[in-house]
Coordinates of C-alpha atoms and ligand atoms in Angstrom, one line a residue:
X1455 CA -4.9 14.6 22.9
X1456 CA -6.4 15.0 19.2
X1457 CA -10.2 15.0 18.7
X1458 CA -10.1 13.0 15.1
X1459 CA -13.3 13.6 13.3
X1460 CA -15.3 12.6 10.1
X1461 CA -15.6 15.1 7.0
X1462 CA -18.7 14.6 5.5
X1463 CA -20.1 17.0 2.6
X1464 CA -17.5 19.9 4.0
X1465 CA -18.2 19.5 7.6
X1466 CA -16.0 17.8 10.4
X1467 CA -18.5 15.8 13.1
X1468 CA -18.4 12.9 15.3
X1469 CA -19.9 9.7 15.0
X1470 CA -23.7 10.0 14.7
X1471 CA -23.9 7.5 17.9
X1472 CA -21.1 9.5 19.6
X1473 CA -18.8 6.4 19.8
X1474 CA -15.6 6.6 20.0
X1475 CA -12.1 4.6 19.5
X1476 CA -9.1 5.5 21.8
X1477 CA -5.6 5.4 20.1
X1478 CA -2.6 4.9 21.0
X1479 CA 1.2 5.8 20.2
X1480 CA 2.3 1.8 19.9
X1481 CA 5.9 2.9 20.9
X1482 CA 5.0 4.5 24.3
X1483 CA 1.2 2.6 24.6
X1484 CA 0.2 6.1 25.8
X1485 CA -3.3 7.9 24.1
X1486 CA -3.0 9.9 21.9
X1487 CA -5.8 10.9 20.2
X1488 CA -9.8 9.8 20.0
X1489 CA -11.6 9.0 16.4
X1490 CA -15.4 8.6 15.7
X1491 CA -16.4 5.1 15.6
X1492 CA -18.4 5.3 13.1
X1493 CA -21.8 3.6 12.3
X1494 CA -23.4 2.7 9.2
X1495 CA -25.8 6.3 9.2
X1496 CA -22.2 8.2 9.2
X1497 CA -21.4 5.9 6.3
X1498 CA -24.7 6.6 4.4
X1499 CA -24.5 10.2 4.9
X1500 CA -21.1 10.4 3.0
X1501 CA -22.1 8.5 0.5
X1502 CA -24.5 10.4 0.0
X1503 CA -22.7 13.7 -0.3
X1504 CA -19.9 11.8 -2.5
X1505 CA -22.8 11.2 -5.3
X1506 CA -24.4 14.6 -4.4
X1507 CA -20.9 16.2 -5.6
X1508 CA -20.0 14.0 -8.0
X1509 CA -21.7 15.1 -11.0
X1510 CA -20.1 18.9 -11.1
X1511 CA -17.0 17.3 -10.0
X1512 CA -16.5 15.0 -13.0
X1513 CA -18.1 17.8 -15.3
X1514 CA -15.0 19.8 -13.8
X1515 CA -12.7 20.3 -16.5
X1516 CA -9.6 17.9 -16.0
X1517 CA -7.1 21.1 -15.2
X1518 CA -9.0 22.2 -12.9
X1519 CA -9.6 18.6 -10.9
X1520 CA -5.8 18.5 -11.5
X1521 CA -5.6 21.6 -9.7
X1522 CA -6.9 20.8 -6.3
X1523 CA -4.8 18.2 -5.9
X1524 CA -1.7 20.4 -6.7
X1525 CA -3.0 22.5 -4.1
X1526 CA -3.5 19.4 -1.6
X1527 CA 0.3 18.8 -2.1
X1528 CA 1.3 21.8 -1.5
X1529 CA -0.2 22.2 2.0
X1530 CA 0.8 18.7 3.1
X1531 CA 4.5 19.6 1.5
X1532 CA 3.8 23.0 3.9
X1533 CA 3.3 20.8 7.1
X1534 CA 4.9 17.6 5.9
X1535 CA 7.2 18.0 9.2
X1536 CA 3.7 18.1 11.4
X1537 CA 2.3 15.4 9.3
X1538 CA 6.1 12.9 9.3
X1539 CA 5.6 13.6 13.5
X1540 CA 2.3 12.3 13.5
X1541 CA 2.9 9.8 11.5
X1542 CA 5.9 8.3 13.7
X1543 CA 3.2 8.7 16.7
X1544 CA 0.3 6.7 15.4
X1545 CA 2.5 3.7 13.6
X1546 CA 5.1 3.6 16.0
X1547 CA 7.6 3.9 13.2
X1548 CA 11.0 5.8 13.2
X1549 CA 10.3 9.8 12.4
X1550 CA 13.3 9.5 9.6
X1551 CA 11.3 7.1 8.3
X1552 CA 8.0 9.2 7.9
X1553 CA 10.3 12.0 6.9
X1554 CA 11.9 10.4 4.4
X1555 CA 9.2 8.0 2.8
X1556 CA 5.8 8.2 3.6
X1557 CA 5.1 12.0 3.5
X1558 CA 7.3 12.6 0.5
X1559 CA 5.5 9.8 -1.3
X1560 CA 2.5 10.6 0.2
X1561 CA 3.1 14.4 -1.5
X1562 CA 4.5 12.5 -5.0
X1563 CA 1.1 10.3 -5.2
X1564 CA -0.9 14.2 -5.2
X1565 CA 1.2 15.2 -7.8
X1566 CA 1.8 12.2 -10.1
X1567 CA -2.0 12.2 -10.6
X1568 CA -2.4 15.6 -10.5
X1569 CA 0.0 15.6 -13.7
X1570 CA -1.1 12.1 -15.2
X1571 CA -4.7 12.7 -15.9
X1572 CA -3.4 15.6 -17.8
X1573 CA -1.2 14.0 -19.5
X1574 CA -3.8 11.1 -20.6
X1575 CA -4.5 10.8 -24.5
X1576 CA -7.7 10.4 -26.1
X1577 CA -7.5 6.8 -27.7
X1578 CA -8.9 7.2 -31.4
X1579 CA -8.5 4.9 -33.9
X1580 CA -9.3 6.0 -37.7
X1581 CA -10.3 3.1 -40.5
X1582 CA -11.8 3.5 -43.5
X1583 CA -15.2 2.8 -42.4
X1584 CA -14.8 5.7 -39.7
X1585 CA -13.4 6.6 -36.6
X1586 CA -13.9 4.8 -32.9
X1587 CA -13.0 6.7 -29.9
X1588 CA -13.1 5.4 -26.1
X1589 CA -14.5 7.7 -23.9
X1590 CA -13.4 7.2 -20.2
X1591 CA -16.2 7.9 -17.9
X1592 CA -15.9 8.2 -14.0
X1593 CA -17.6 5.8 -12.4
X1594 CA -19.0 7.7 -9.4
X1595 CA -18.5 7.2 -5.5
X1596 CA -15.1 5.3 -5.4
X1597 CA -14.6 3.9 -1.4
X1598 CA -10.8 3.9 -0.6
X1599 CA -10.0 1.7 2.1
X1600 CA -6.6 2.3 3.2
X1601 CA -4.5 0.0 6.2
X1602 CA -2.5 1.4 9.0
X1603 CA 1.2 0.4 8.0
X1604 CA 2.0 3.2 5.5
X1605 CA -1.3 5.4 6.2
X1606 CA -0.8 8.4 4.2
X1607 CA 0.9 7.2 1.3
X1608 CA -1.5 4.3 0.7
X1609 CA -4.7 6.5 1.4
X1610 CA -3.0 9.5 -1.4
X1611 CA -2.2 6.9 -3.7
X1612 CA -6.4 5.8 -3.8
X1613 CA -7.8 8.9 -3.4
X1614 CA -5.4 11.1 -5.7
X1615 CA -6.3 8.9 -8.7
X1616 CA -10.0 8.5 -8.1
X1617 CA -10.2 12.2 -7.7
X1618 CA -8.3 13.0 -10.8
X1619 CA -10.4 10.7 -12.8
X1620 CA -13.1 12.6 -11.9
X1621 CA -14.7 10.3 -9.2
X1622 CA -15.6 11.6 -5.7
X1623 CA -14.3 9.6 -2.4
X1624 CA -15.2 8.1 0.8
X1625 CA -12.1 7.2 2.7
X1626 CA -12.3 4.4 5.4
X1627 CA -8.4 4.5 6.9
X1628 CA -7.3 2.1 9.5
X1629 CA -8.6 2.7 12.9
X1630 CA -5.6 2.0 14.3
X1631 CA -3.9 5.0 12.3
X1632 CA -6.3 7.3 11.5
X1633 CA -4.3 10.5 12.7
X1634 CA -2.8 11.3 8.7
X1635 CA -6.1 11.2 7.0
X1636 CA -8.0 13.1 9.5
X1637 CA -5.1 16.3 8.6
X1638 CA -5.3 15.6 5.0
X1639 CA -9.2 16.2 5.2
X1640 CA -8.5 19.5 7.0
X1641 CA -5.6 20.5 4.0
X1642 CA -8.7 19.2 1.6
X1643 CA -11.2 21.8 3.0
X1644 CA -8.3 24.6 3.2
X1645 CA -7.3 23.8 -0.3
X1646 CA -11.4 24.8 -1.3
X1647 CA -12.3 21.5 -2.4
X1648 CA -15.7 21.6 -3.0
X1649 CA -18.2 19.7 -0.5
X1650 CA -18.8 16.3 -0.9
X1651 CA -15.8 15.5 -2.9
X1652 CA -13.7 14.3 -0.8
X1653 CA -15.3 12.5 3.0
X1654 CA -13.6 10.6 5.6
X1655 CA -15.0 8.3 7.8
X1656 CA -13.3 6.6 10.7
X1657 CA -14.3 3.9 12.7
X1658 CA -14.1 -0.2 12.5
X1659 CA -13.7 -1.9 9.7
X1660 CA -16.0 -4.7 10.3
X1661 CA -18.9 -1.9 11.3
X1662 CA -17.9 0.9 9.4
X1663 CA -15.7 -0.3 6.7
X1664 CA -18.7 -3.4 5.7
X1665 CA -21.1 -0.6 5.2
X1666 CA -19.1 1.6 3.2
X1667 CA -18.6 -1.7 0.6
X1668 CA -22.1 -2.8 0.8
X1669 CA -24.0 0.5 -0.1
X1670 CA -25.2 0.4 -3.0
X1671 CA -24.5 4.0 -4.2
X1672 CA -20.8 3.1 -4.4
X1673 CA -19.6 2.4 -8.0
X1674 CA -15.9 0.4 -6.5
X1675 CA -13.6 -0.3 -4.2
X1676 CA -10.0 0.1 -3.7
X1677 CA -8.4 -2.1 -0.9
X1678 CA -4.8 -2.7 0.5
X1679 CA -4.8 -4.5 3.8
X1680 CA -4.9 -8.5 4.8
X1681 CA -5.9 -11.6 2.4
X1682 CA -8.9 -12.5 4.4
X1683 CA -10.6 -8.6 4.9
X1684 CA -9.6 -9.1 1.1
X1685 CA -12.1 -12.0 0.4
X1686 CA -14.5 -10.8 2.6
X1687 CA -14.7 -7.3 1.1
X1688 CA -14.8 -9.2 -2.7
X1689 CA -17.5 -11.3 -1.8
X1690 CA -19.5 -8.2 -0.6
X1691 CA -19.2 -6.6 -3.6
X1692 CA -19.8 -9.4 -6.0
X1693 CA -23.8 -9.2 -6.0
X1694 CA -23.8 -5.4 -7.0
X1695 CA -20.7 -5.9 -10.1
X1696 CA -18.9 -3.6 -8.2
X1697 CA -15.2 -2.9 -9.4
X1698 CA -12.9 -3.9 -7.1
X1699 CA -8.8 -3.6 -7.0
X1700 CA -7.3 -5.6 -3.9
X1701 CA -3.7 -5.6 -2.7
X1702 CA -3.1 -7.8 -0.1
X1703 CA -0.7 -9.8 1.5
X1704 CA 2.6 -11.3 0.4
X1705 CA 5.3 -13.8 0.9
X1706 CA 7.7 -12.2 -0.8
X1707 CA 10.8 -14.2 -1.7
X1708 CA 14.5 -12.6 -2.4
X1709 CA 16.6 -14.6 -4.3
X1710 CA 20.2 -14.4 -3.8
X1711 CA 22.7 -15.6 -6.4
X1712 CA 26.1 -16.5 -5.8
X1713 CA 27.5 -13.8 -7.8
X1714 CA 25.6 -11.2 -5.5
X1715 CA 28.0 -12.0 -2.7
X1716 CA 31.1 -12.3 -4.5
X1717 CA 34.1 -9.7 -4.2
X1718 CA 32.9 -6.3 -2.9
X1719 CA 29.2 -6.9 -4.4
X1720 CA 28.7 -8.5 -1.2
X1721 CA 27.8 -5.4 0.6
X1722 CA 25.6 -3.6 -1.6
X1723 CA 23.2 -7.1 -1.4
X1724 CA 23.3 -7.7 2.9
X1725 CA 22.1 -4.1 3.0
X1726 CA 19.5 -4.3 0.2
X1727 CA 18.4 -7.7 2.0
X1728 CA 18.6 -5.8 5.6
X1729 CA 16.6 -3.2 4.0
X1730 CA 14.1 -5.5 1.6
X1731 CA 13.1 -7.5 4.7
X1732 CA 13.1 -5.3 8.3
X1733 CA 12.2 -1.8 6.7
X1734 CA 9.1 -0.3 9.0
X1735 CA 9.6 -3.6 10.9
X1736 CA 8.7 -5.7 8.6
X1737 CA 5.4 -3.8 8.1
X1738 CA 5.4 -3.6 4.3
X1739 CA 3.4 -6.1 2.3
X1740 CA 6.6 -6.2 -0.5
X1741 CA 8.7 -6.9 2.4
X1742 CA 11.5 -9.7 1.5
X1743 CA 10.1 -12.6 4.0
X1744 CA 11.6 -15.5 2.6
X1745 CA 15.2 -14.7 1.5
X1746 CA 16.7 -17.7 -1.1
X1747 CA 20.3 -18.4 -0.9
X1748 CA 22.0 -20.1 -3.7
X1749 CA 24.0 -22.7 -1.4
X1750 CA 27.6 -22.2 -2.6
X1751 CA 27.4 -18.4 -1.0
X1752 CA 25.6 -19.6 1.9
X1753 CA 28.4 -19.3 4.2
X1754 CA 29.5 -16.1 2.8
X1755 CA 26.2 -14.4 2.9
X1756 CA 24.6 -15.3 6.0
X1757 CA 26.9 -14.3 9.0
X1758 CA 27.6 -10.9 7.3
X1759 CA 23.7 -10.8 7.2
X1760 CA 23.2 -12.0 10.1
X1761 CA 26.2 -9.4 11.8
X1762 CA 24.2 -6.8 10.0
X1763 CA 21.0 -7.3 11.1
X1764 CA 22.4 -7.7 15.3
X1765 CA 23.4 -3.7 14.0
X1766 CA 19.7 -2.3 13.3
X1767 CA 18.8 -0.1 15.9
X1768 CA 15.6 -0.5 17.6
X1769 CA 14.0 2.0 20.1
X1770 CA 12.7 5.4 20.4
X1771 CA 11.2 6.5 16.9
X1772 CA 11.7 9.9 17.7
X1773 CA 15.7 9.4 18.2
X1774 CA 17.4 9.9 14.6
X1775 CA 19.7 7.1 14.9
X1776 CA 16.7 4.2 15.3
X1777 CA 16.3 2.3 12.1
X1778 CA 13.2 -0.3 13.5
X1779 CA 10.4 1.5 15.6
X1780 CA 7.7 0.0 17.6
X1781 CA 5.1 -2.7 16.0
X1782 CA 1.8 -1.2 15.3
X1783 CA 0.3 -2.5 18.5
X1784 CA 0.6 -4.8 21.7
X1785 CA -1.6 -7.1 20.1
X1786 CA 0.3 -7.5 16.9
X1787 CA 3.1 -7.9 18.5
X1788 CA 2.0 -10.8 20.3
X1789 CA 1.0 -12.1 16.8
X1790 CA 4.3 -12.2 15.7
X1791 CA 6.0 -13.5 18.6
X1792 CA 3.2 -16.5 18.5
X1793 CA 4.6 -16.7 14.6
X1794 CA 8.8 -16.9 15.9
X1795 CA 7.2 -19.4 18.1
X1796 CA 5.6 -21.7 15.7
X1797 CA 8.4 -21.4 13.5
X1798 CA 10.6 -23.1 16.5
X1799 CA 8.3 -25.4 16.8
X1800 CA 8.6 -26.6 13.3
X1801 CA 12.3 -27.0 14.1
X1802 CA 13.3 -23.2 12.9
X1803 CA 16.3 -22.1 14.3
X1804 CA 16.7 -18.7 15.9
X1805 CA 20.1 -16.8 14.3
X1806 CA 19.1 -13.3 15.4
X1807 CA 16.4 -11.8 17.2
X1808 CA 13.5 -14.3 18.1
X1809 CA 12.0 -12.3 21.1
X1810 CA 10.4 -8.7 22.2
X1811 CA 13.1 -6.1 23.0
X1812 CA 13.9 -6.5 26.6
X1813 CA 12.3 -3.4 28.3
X1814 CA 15.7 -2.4 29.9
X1815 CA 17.9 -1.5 27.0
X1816 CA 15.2 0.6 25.7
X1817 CA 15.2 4.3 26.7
X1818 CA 12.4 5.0 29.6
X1819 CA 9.9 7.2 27.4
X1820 CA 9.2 4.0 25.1
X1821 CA 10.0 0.9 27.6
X1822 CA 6.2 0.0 28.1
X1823 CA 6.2 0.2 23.6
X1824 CA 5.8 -2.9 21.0
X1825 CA 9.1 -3.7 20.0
X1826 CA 10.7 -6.9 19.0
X1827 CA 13.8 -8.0 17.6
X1828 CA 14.5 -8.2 14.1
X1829 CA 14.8 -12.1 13.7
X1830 CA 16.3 -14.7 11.1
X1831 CA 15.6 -18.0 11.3
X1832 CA 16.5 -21.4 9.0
X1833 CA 16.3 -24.6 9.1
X1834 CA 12.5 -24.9 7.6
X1835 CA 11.5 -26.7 5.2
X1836 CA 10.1 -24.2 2.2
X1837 CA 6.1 -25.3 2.5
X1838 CA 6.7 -25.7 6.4
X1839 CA 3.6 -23.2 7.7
X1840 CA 6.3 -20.3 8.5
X1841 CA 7.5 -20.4 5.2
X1842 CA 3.9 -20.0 4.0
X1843 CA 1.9 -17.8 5.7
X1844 CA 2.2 -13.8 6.0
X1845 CA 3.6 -12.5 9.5
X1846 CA 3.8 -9.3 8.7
X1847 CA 6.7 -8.0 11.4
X1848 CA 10.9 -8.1 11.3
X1849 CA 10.7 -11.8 11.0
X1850 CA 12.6 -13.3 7.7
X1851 CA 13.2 -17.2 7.0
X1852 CA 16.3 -18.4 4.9
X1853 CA 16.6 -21.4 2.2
X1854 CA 19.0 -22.6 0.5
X1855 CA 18.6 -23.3 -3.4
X1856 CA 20.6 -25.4 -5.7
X1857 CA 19.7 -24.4 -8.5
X1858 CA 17.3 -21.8 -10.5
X1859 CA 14.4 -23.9 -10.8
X1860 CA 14.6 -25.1 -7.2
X1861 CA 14.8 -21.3 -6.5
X1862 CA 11.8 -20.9 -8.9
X1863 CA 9.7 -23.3 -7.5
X1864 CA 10.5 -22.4 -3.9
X1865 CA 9.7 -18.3 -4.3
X1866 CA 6.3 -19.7 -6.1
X1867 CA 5.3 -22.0 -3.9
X1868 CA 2.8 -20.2 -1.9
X1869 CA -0.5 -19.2 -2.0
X1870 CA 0.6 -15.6 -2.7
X1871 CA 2.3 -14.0 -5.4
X1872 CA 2.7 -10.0 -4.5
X1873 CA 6.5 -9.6 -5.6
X1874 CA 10.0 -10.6 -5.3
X1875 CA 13.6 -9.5 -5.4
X1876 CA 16.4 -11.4 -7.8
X1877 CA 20.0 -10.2 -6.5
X1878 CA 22.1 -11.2 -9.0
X1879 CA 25.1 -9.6 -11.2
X1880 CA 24.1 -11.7 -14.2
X1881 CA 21.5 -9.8 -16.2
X1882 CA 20.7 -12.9 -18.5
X1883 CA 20.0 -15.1 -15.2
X1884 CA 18.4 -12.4 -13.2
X1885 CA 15.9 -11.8 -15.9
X1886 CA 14.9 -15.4 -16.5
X1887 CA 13.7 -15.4 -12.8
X1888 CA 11.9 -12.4 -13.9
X1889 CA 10.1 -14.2 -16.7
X1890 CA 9.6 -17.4 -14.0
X1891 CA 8.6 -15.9 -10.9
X1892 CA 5.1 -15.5 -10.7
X1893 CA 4.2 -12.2 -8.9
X1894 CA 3.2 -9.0 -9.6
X1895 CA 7.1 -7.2 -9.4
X1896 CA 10.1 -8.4 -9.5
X1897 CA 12.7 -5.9 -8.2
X1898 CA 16.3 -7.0 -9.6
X1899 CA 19.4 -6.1 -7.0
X1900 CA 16.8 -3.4 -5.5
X1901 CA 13.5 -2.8 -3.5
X1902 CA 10.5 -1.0 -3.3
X1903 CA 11.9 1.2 -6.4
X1904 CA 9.4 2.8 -7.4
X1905 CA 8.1 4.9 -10.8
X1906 CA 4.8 5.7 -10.2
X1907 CA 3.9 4.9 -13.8
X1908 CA 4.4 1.3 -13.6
X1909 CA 1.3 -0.9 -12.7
X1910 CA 2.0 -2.8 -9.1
X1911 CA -0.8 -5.2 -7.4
X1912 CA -0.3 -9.0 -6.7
X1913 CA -1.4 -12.4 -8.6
X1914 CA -3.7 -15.0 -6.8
X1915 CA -4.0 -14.2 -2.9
X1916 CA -1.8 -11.1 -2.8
X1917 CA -5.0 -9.4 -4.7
X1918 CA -6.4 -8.4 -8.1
X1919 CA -6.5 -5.5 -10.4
X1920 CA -3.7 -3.0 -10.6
X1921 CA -2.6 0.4 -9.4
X1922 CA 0.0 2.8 -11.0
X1923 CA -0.1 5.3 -13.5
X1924 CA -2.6 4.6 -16.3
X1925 CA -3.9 1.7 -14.4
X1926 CA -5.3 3.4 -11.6
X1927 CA -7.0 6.0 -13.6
X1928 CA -8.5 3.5 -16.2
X1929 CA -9.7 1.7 -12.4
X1930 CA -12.1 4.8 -11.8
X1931 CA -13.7 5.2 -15.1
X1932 CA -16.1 2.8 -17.5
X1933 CA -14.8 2.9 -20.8
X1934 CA -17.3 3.7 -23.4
X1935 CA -16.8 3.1 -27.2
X1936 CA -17.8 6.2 -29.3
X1937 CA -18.1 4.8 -32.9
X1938 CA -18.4 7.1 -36.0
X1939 CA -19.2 6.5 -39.4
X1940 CA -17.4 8.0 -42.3
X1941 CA -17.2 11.7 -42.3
X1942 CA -17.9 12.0 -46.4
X1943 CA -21.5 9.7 -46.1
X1944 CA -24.4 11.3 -47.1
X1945 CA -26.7 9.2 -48.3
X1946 CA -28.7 7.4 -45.6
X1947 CA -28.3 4.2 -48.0
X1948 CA -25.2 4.1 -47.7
X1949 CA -24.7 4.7 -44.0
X1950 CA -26.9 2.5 -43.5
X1951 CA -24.7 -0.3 -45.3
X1952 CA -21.4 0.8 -43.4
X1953 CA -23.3 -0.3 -40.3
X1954 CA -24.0 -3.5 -41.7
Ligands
NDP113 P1 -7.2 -5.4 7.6 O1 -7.2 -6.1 6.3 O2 -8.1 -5.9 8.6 O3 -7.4 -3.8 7.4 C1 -7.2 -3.0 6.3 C2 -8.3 -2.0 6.2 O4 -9.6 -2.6 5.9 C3 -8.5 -1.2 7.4 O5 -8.9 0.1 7.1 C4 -9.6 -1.9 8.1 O6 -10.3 -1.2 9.1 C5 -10.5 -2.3 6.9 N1 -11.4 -3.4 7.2 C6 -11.3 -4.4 8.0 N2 -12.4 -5.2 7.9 C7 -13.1 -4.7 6.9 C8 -14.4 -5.1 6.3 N3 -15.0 -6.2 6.7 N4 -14.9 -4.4 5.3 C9 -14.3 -3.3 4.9 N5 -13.1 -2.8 5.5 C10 -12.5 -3.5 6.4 O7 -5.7 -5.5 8.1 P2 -5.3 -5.6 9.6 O8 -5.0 -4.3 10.1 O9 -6.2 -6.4 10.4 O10 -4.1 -6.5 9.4 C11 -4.2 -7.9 9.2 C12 -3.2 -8.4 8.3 O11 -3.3 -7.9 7.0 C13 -1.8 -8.0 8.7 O12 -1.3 -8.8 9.7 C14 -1.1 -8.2 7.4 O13 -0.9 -9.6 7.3 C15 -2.1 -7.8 6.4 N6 -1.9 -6.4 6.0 C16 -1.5 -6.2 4.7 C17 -1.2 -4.9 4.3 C18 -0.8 -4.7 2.9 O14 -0.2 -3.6 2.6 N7 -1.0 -5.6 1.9 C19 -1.4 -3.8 5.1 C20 -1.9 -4.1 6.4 C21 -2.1 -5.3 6.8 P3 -9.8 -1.3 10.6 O15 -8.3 -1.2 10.7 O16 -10.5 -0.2 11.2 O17 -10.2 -2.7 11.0

């Protein structure tokens, strides 16, 4: 059983009330591990040290900011094995998975920024009346607000820019998975960064997590989790003008063309579907929920998807040969299942999955754990409420289209607009739903590729603002214009008449 703990200003510490949050491994239900439950005095006493360190951290010079988190990655890259296993434990998702995806991005997002900020260039412009410069100046406490499906990689990929732009950080991850960040701020304190810079506090979101958006000593907010937590936290901030970046939910469609299925083509697409819409159970905000079928390769497509998806292996994250873990918890599991339910009742039909994973074909360590089947379902209408709201589990719908504005209009006919996926062998076709689809990222015959250069966020309810490369570090700083006169001036007359 792990004692998880705050770091605030250097030192690790309970919750000033001595609350506490039980949590659990979702796959067996067992405890694994306590966190503080933190109060809003825990949350003022990091902010606090965050601006208390962040003036001689952002007069750091930029190699040596970079540094640290070089250092971070190397000692999570050291014990990236410990921190995949932990992972798996707290999430409920398949080791190989952790292995394979979050830790190693977790480890890229340290270094991309680590290397980015250095590699940023001073924009200057020269005229003939002078010279104007923009100065990019961190903004100050930065509150990173991470959820609990991909825990260390999306907590890295807040703090590591925010950090590297010379801001200092209170983390608020998920109390549901708050095992990863609790190790990272032990690799922080190993790696010598200085106190203050970097705090973590656990607890609630409501309790906790309000606090930290409402203080007034914090200069902005980065966010990934649900729409509504989404509002709520904008509203918060609104009053105070502080900057705020929200990624939030999605309804991503995948649009499959006809020419995607034909010949031997036909493989590569069911798997990148299989993949797009049941990786980490469905626990992805990108993940493909809605998958478009142009009609004439209906018939071809969907039993080989539907054969392929019967395949996926769900049970024991630990075994290496599991490709869908547990849901994140009994209670979200029960949300989903409410979701297959609803979507029969508005006349969805069932072609795989639909249910929990029976009890007895799963192996004994994990047979109390929150599992359910991945599940396709048709036969609803595109603005039925299934085909409209987020579920957020293994659960994809499938619609036919005619042709490529029906498609259009379908995949943008929600309230969200996060990303979407264009399978298609035509590149002229594929890239006018590119130009159509109204989303943040449009992946074409591919998924969750990612260079970490390239800005990715959503359009109306699937967030605001922009992370990625440049985007993220421009997110932590004010930009200030530095204008000079010309060098040659002399005479104050004539200064004075260039500022005219
Ligand atoms: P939330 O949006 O509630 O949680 C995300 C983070 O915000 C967590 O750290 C949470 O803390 C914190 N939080 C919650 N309420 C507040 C608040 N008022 N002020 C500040 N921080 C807060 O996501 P859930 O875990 O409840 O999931 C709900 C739904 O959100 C999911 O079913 C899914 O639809 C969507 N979601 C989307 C994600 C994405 O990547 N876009 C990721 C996760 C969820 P705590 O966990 O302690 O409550």
């Amino acid at each position: 059983m792990r004692v998880v703990q705050n770091l605030i200003d250097g030192a690790f510490q309970g919750a000033s009330g001595g609350a506490i949050i039980n949590v659990f491994d979702p796959a067996t239900l067992g405890q694994i591990a306590t966190a503080p439950d933190s109060t809003a005095h825990d949350v003022d006493a990091a902010v606090e040290a965050a601006a208390n360190a962040f003036p001689a951290w952002r007069d750091l010079p930029v190699k040596a900011r970079s540094g640290f988190l070089d250092r971070l990655a190397d000692l999570v890259e050291r014990d990236s094995e410990e921190f995949a296993r932990v992972e798996s434990i707290d999430t409920g998702k398949p080791l190989s998975l952790a292995r394979s995806l979050d830790i190693p991005r977790a480890i890229a997002n340290l270094r991309f920024f680590a290397r980015e900020v250095l590699d940023t260039e001073l924009e200057a412009y020269e005229t003939a009346q002078g010279r104007a410069m923009v100065r990019r100046r961190p903004l100050g406490v930065a509150a990173c607000i991470s959820p609990w499906n991909l825990p260390l990689y999306l907590f890295t990929w807040k703090m590591a820019p925010a950090l590297a732009a010379g801001c200092t950080v209170v983390g608020k991850p998920s109390e549901v998975t708050p095992l990863s960040a609790w190790m990272l701020a032990q690799r922080a304190v190993e790696a010598g960064f200085p106190r203050g810079v970097l705090n973590v506090v656990h607890g609630r979101g409501p309790l906790s997590g309000a606090a930290l958006v409402a203080h007034p000593r914090v200069a902005c907010i980065t966010f990934t989790g649900g729409t509504m937590t989404g509002e709520s936290i904008a509203r918060a901030a609104a009053p105070s003008f502080k900057r705020v970046a929200l990624e939030l939910g999605g309804k991503n469609a995948a649009i499959v063309c006809a020419d995607a299925v034909a010949g031997d083509a036909v493989d590569a697409t069911v798997e990148g579907i299989a993949r797009a819409a049941f990786t980490n159970q469905g626990q992805v905000c990108h993940c493909a929920s809605r998958i478009l079928v142009e009609r004439s390769a209906w018939d071809r497509f969907v039993p080989r998807l539907v054969a392929r998806v019967r395949r996926l292996q769900v049970g024991d994250p630990m075994e290496s040969t599991t490709d869908l873990g547990s849901l994140i918890s009994a209670q979200h599991l029960l949300k989903v299942a409410a979701a297959v339910e609803a979507a029969i009742s508005e006349g969805g039909r069932v072609l795989v999955g639909g249910s929990r994973v029976d009890s007895a074909v799963l192996p004994e360590r994990v047979r109390g754990g929150a599992f359910f089947a991945p599940t396709l379902i048709d036969s609803l209408a595109p603005t039925a409420r299934s085909n409209q709201e987020e579920i957020f589990g293994p659960v994809a719908t499938l619609i036919p289209f005619d042709t490529d504005d029906e498609a259009i209009a379908i995949a943008n006919g929600t309230r969200y607009g996060l990303s979407a996926s264009v399978w298609c062998r035509t590149d002229t076709r594929a890239q006018r739903f590119a130009g159509a689809l109204d989303c943040g990222t449009v992946w074409i015959n591919s998924w969750m590729v990612r260079d970490l250069r390239v800005p990715i966020g959503g359009v109306r309810a699937s967030g605001l603002g922009r992370e990625g490369g440049t985007e993220s570090l421009r997110f932590f700083a004010e930009p200030v214009a530095v204008v000079h006169g010309p060098r040659e001036v002399t005479s104050p007359q004539l200064q004075g008449s260039t500022h005219a």
